[in-house]
Coordinates of C-alpha atoms and ligand atoms in Angstrom, one line a residue:
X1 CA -97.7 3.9 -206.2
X2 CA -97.0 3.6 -209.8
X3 CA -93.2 2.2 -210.4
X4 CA -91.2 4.2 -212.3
X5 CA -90.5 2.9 -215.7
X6 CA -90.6 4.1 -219.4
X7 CA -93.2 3.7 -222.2
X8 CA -93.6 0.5 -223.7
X9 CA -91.6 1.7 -226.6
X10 CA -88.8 2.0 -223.8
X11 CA -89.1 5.8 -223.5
X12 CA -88.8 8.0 -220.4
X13 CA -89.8 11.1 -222.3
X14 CA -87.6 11.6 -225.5
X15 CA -84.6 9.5 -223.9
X16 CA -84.1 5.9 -224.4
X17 CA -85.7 3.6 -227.2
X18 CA -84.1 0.8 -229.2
X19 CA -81.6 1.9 -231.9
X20 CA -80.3 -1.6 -232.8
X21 CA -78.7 -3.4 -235.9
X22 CA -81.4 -5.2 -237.9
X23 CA -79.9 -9.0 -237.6
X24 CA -80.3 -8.2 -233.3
X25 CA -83.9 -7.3 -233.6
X26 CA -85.2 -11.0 -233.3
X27 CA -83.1 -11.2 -229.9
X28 CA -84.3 -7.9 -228.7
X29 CA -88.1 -8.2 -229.6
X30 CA -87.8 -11.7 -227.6
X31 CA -86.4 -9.6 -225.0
X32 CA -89.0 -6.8 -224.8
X33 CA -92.2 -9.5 -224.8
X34 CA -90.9 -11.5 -221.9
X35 CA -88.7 -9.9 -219.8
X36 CA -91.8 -8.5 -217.5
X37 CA -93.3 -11.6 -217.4
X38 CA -90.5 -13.8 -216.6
X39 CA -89.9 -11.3 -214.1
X40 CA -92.7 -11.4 -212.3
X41 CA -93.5 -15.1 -212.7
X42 CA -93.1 -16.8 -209.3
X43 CA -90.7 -18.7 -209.9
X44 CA -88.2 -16.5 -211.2
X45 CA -89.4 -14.0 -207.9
X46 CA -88.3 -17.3 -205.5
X47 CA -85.2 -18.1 -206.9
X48 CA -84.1 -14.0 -207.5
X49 CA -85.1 -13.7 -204.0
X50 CA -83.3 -16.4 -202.5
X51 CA -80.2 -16.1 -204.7
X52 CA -79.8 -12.3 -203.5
X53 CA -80.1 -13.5 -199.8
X54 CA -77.9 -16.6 -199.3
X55 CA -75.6 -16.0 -202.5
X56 CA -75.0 -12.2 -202.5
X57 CA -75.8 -11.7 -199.0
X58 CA -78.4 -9.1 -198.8
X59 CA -80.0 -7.3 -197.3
X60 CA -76.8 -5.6 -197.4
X61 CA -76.3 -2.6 -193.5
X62 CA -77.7 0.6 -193.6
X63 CA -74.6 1.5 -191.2
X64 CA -75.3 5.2 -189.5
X65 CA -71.8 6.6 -189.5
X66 CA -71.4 8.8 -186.5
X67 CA -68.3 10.6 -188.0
X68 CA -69.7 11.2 -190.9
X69 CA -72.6 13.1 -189.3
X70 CA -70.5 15.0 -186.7
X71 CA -68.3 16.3 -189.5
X72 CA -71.1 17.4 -191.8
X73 CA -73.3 18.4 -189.0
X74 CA -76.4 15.7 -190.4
X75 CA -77.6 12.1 -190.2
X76 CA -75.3 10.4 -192.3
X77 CA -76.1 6.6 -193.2
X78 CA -74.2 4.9 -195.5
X79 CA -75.9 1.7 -198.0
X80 CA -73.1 -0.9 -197.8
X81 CA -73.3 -2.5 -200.9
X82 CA -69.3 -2.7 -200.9
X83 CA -70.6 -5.6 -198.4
X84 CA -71.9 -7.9 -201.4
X85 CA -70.9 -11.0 -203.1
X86 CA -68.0 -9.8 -205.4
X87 CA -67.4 -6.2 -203.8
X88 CA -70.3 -4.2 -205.4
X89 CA -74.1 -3.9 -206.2
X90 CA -73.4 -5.4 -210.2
X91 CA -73.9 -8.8 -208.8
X92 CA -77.7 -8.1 -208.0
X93 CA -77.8 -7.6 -212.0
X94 CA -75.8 -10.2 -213.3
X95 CA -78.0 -12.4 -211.1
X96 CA -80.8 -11.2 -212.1
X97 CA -80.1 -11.3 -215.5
X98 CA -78.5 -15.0 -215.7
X99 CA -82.2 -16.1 -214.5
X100 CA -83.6 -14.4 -217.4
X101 CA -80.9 -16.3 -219.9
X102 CA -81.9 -19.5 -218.2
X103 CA -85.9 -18.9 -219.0
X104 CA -85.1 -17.9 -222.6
X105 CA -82.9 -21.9 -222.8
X106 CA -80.1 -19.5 -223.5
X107 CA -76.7 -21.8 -223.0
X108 CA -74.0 -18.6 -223.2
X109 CA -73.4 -15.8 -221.9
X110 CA -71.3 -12.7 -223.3
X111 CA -70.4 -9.1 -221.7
X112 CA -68.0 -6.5 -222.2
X113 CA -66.3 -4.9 -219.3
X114 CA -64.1 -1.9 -218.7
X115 CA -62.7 -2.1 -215.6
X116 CA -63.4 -5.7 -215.2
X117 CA -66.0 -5.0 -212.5
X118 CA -69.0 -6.6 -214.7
X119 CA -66.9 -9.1 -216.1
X120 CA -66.1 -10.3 -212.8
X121 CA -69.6 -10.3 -211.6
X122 CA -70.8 -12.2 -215.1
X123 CA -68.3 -14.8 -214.9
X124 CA -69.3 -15.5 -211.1
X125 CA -72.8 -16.1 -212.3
X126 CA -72.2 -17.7 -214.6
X127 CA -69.8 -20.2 -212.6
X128 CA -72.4 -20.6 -210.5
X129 CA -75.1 -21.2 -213.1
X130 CA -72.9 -23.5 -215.5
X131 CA -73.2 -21.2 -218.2
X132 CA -70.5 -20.8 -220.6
X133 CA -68.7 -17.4 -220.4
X134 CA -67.5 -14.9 -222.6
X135 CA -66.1 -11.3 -221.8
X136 CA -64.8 -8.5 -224.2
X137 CA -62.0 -6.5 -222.7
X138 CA -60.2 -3.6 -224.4
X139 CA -57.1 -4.8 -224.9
X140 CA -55.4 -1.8 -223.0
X141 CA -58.6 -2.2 -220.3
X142 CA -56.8 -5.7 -219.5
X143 CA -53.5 -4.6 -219.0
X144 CA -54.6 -2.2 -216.8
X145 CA -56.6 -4.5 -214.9
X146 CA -54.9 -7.7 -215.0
X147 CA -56.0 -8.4 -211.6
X148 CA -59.6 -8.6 -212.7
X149 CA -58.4 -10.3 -215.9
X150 CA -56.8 -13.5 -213.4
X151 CA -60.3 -13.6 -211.5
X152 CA -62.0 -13.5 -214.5
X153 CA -60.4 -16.7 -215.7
X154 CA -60.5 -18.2 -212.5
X155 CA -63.8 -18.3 -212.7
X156 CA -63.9 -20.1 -216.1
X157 CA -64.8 -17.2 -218.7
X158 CA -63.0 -16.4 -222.0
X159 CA -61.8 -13.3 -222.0
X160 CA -62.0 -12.0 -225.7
X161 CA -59.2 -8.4 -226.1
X162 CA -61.0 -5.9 -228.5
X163 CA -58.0 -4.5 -230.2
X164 CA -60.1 -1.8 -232.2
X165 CA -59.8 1.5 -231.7
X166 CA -59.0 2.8 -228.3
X167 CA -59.5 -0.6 -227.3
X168 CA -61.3 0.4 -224.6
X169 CA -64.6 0.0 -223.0
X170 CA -66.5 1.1 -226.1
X171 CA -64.7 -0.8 -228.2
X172 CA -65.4 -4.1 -226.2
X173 CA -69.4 -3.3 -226.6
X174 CA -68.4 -2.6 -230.1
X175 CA -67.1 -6.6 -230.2
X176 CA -70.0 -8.1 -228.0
X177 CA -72.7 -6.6 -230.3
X178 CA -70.9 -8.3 -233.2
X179 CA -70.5 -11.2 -231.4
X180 CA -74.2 -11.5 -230.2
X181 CA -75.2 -11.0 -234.2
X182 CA -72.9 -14.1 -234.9
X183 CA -74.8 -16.4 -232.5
X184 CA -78.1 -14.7 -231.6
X185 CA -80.1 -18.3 -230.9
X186 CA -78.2 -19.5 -227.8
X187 CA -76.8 -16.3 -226.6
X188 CA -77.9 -13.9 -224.0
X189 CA -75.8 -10.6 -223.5
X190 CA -75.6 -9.2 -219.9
X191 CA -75.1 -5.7 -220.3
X192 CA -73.9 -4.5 -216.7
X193 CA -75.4 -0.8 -216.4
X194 CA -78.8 0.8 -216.9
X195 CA -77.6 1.4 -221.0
X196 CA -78.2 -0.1 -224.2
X197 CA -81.4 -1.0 -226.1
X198 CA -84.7 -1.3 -224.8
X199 CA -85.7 -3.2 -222.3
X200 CA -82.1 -3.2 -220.7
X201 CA -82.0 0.0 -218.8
X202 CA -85.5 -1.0 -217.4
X203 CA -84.5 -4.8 -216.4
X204 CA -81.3 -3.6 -214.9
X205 CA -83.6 -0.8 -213.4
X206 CA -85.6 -3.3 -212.1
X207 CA -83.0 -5.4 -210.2
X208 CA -81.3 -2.8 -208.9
X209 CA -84.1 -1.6 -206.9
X210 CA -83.6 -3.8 -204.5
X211 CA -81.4 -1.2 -203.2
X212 CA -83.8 1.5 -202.6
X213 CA -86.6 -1.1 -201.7
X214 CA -84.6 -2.4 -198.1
X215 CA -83.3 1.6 -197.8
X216 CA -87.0 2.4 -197.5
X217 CA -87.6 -0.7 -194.8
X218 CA -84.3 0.5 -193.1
X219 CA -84.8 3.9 -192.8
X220 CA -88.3 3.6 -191.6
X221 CA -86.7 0.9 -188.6
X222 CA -83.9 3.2 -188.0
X223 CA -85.6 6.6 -188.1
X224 CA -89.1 6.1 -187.7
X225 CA -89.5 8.4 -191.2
X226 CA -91.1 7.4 -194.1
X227 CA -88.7 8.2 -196.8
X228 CA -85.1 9.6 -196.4
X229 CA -84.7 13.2 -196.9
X230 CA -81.4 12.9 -199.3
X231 CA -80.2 9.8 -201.0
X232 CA -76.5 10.2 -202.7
X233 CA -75.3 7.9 -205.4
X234 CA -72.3 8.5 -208.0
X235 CA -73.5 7.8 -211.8
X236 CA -71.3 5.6 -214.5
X237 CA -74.1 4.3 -216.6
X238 CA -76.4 5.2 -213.4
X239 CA -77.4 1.4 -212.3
X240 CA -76.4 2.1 -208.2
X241 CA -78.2 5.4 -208.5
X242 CA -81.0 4.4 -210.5
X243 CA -81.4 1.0 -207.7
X244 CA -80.8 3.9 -204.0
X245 CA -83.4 6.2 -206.1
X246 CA -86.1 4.0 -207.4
X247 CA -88.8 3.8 -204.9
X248 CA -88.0 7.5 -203.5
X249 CA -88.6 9.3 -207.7
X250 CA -91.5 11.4 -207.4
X251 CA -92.6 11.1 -203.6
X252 CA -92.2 14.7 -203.2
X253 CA -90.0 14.6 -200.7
X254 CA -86.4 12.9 -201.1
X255 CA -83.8 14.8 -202.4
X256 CA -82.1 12.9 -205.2
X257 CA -78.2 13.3 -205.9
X258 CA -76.5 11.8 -208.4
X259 CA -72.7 12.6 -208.8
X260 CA -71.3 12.9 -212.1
X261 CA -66.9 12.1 -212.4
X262 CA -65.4 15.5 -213.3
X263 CA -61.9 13.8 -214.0
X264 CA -59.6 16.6 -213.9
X265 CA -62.1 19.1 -214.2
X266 CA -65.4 20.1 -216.1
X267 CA -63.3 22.0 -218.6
X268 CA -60.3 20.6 -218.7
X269 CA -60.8 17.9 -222.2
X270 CA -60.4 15.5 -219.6
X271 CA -63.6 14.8 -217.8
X272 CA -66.4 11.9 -217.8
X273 CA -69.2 14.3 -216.6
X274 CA -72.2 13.0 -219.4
X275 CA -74.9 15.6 -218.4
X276 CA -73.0 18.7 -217.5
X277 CA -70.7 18.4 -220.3
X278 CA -72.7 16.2 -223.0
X279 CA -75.4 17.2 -225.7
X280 CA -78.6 14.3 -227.1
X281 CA -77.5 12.0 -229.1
X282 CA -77.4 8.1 -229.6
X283 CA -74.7 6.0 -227.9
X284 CA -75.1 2.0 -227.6
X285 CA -78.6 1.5 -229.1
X286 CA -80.6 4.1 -226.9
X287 CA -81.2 8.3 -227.1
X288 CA -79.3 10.1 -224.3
X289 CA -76.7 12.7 -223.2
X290 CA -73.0 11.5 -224.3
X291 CA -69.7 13.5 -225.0
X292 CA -69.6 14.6 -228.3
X293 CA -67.5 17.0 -230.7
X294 CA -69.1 19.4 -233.1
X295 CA -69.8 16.9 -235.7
X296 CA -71.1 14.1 -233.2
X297 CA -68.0 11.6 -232.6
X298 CA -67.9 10.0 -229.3
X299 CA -65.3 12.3 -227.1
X300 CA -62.9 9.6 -225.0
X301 CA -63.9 10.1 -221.3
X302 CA -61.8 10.2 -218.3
X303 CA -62.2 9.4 -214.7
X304 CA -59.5 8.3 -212.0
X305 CA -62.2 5.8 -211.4
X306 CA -62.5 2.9 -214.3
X307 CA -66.2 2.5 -213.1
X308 CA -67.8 6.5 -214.0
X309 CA -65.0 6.3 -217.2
X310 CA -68.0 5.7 -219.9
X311 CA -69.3 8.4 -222.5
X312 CA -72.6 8.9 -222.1
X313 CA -74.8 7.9 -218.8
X314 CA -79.1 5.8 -218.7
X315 CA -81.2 7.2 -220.6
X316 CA -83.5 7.4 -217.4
X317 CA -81.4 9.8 -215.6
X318 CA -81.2 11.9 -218.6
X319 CA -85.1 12.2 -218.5
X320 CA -85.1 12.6 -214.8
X321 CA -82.4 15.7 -215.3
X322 CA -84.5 17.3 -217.6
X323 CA -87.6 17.0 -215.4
X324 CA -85.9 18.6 -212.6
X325 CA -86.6 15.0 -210.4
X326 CA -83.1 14.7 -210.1
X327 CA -79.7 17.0 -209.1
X328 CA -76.6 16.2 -211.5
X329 CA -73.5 17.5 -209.7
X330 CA -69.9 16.3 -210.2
X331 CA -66.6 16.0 -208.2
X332 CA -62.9 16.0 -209.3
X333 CA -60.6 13.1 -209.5
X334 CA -58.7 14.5 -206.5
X335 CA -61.8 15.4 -204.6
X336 CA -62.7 11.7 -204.8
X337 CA -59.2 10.6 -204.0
X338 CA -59.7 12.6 -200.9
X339 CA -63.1 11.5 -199.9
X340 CA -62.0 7.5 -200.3
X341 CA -59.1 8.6 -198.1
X342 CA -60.8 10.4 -195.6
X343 CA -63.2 8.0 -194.9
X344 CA -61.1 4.7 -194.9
X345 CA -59.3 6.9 -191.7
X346 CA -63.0 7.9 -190.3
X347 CA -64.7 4.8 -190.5
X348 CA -62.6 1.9 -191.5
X349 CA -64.2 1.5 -195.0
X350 CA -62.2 1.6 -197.6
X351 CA -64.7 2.9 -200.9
X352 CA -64.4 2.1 -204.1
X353 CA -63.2 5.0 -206.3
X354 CA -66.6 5.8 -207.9
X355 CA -68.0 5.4 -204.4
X356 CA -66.2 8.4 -203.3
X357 CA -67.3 10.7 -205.7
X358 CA -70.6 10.0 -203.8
X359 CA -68.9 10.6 -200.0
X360 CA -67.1 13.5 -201.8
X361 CA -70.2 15.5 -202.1
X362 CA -70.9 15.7 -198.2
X363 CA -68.5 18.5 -198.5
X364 CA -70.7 20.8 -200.6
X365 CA -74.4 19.1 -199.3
X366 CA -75.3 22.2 -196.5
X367 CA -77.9 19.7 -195.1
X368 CA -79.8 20.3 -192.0
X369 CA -78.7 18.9 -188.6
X370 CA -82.3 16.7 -188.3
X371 CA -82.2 15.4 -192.2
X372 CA -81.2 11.8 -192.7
X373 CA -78.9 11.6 -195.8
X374 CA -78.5 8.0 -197.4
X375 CA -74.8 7.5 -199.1
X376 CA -74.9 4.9 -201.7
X377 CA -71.3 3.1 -200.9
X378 CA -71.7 0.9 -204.5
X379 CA -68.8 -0.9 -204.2
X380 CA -65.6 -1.6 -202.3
X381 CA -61.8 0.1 -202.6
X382 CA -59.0 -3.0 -203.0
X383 CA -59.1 -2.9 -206.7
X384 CA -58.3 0.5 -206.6
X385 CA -55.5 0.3 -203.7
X386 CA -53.1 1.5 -206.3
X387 CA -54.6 5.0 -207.3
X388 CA -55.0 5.5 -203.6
X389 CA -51.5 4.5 -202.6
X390 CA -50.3 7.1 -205.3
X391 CA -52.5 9.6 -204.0
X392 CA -51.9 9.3 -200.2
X393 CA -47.5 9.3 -200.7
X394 CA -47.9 12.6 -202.3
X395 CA -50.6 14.5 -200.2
X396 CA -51.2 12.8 -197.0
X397 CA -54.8 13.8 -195.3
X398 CA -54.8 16.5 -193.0
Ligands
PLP1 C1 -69.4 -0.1 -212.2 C2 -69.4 0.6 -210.9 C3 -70.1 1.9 -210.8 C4 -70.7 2.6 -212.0 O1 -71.7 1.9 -212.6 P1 -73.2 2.4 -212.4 O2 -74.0 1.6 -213.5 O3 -73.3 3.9 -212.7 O4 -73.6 2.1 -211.1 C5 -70.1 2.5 -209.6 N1 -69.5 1.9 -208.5 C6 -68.9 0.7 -208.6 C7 -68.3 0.1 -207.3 C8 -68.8 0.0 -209.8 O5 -68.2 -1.2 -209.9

């Protein structure tokens, strides 16, 4: 079969493309002519290989919950990328990535982060890989997440505040960008989702489908079935999804869920919920859905989970809503809070925030007793121990 990928123009339909700053095209052109063939090269396929199995730790359980599936009444398996090196699948990325700066004789290495989540999982590779470090942080991201902010410098990375506008996420990629144009020779930027320019969502694509590539091996060892019959993922950027959905897009037969944050509510101002509430338009460097007023300014987003907080969402999944290939649903804040709660009680696994939004949706699925549904658990709960604590003191589970 084909893989799934976008024109060599980097568009999946009208979505995607390379809308970039003039000074960045020599880095980005460099980019676009060797990324597939580094890629593919054998010895970047050894080392990718090897590095995911005895650094990350993969293949990461395909653990059948047996709550799970008497609750909903279906074969609930859950893809325990919480299990990875550094709590969450962004590691298989930055990995990935830091092998590409290493073939291009880049010496640095710069990323933004919001939560800290990517800037964690950058400054680990790049610990690992002697690279020097850099990470934009909003300024008000690293109070929030000072936690992250410690590891981060732990691990040897300058952590850079933006103090620009909300100084936020945004505002960070804002910083990085302008940083990368200061020093494009010797500097790669590891952009952690499936956004930005051309060829990033597809290289991020790319190493992210390891996910769906051992669900496929697991599935068939587990269940004797070809394909799963539902795979569930929640959607920041879309880089879990787009990894649990790659090898399953267009097989005419799995059922493809991915689960947009509704923060407080679809219409309540205060939502991060790209597709259902966003309109086309061009949002770091590529064509996609993002929140937007009348006149085009970026709305702020909001999500209980730091992770699904982001404006717009891959250009990808925007082409694979509007082909029907996909479903785009999206759960509150306080459904979410529920679902991580409910299932650290079930199971003993306490998800990550964005994760939940993905367990959340079991509650509206209505799948059939015989189906096998694949949960992508992206990432694990302990940085997010204090939105839970708040939660469970004021509505305990019943
Ligand atoms: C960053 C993050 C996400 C959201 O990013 P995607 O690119 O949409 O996957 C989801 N889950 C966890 C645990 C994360 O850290």
């Amino acid at each position: 079969m084909k893989r799934f990928k976008p024109d060599n123009k980097g568009y999946y339909g009208t979505y995607g493309g390379a809308f970039i700053p003039e000074m960045l095209l020599p880095n980005i052109a460099t980019l676009q002519a060797s990324y597939l063939e580094i890629i593919n090269s054998e010895s970047f396929r050894k080392e990718f290989r090897q590095l995911l199995k005895d650094y990350v730790g993969r293949p990461t359980p395909l653990f059948y919950s047996a709550n799970l599936s008497k609750r909903y009444h279906t074969q609930v398996f859950l893809k325990r990328e919480d299990l990875n090196h550094t709590g969450a699948h962004k590691i298989n990325n930055t990995i990935g990535q830091i092998l590409i700066a290493k073939h291009l004789n880049k010496q640095r290495i710069i990323a933004e982060t919001g939560a800290g989540q990517h800037g964690v999982a950058t400054a680990t590779a790049c610990a690992l890989m002697g690279m020097e470090c850099t990470v934009f942080m909003g300024a008000v991201d690293m109070k929030r997440q000072a936690h992250n902010v410690e590891r981060m410098r732990m691990l040897g990375a300058r952590v850079v505040p933006a103090e620009s506008g909300s100084r936020t996420l945004k505002d960070a990629t804002n910083e990085a960008i302008r940083e990368w144009i200061r020093y494009p020779e010797d500097t790669h930027y590891i952009i952690g989702s499936v956004v930005g320019p051309h060829p990033y969502p597809d290289m991020v694509a790319i190493f992210q489908s390891v996910i769906s590539d051992e669900i496929k091996l697991q599935v068939k060892a587990k269940c004797g079935k070809e394909h799963p019959d539902i795979v569930i993922a929640c959607v920041g950027g879309g880089s879990n999804a787009i990894g649990a959905f790659y090898h399953f897009i267009d097989n005419g037969h799995t059922r493809l869920i991915a689960v947009e944050a509704a923060g407080m509510g679809l219409e309540s101002g205060k939502t991060a919920a790209s597709i259902a509430m966003g309109r086309k338009g061009v949002i770091h460097g590529n064509m996609t859905f993002l929140m937007q007023t009348e006149d085009g300014q970026i709305t702020e987003p909001h999500s209980v989970s730091a992770g699904l907080d982001y404006p717009g969402i891959g250009p990808a999944h925007a082409y694979l809503w509007d082909t029907g290939k996909i479903e785009v649903v999206s759960i509150t804040d306080e459904a979410a809070l529920k679902a991580g709660l409910m299932l650290t009680r079930m199971d003993g696994i306490i998800p990550a925030l964005e994760s939940a939004h993905a367990i959340a949706y079991l509650e509206y699925l209505n799948a059939a007793p015989e189906d096998v549904v694949v949960v992508n658990l992206s990432g694990r709960g302990d940085k997010d121990l204090p939105a839970y604590q708040k939660y469970f003191q004021s509505c305990p589970i019943d």
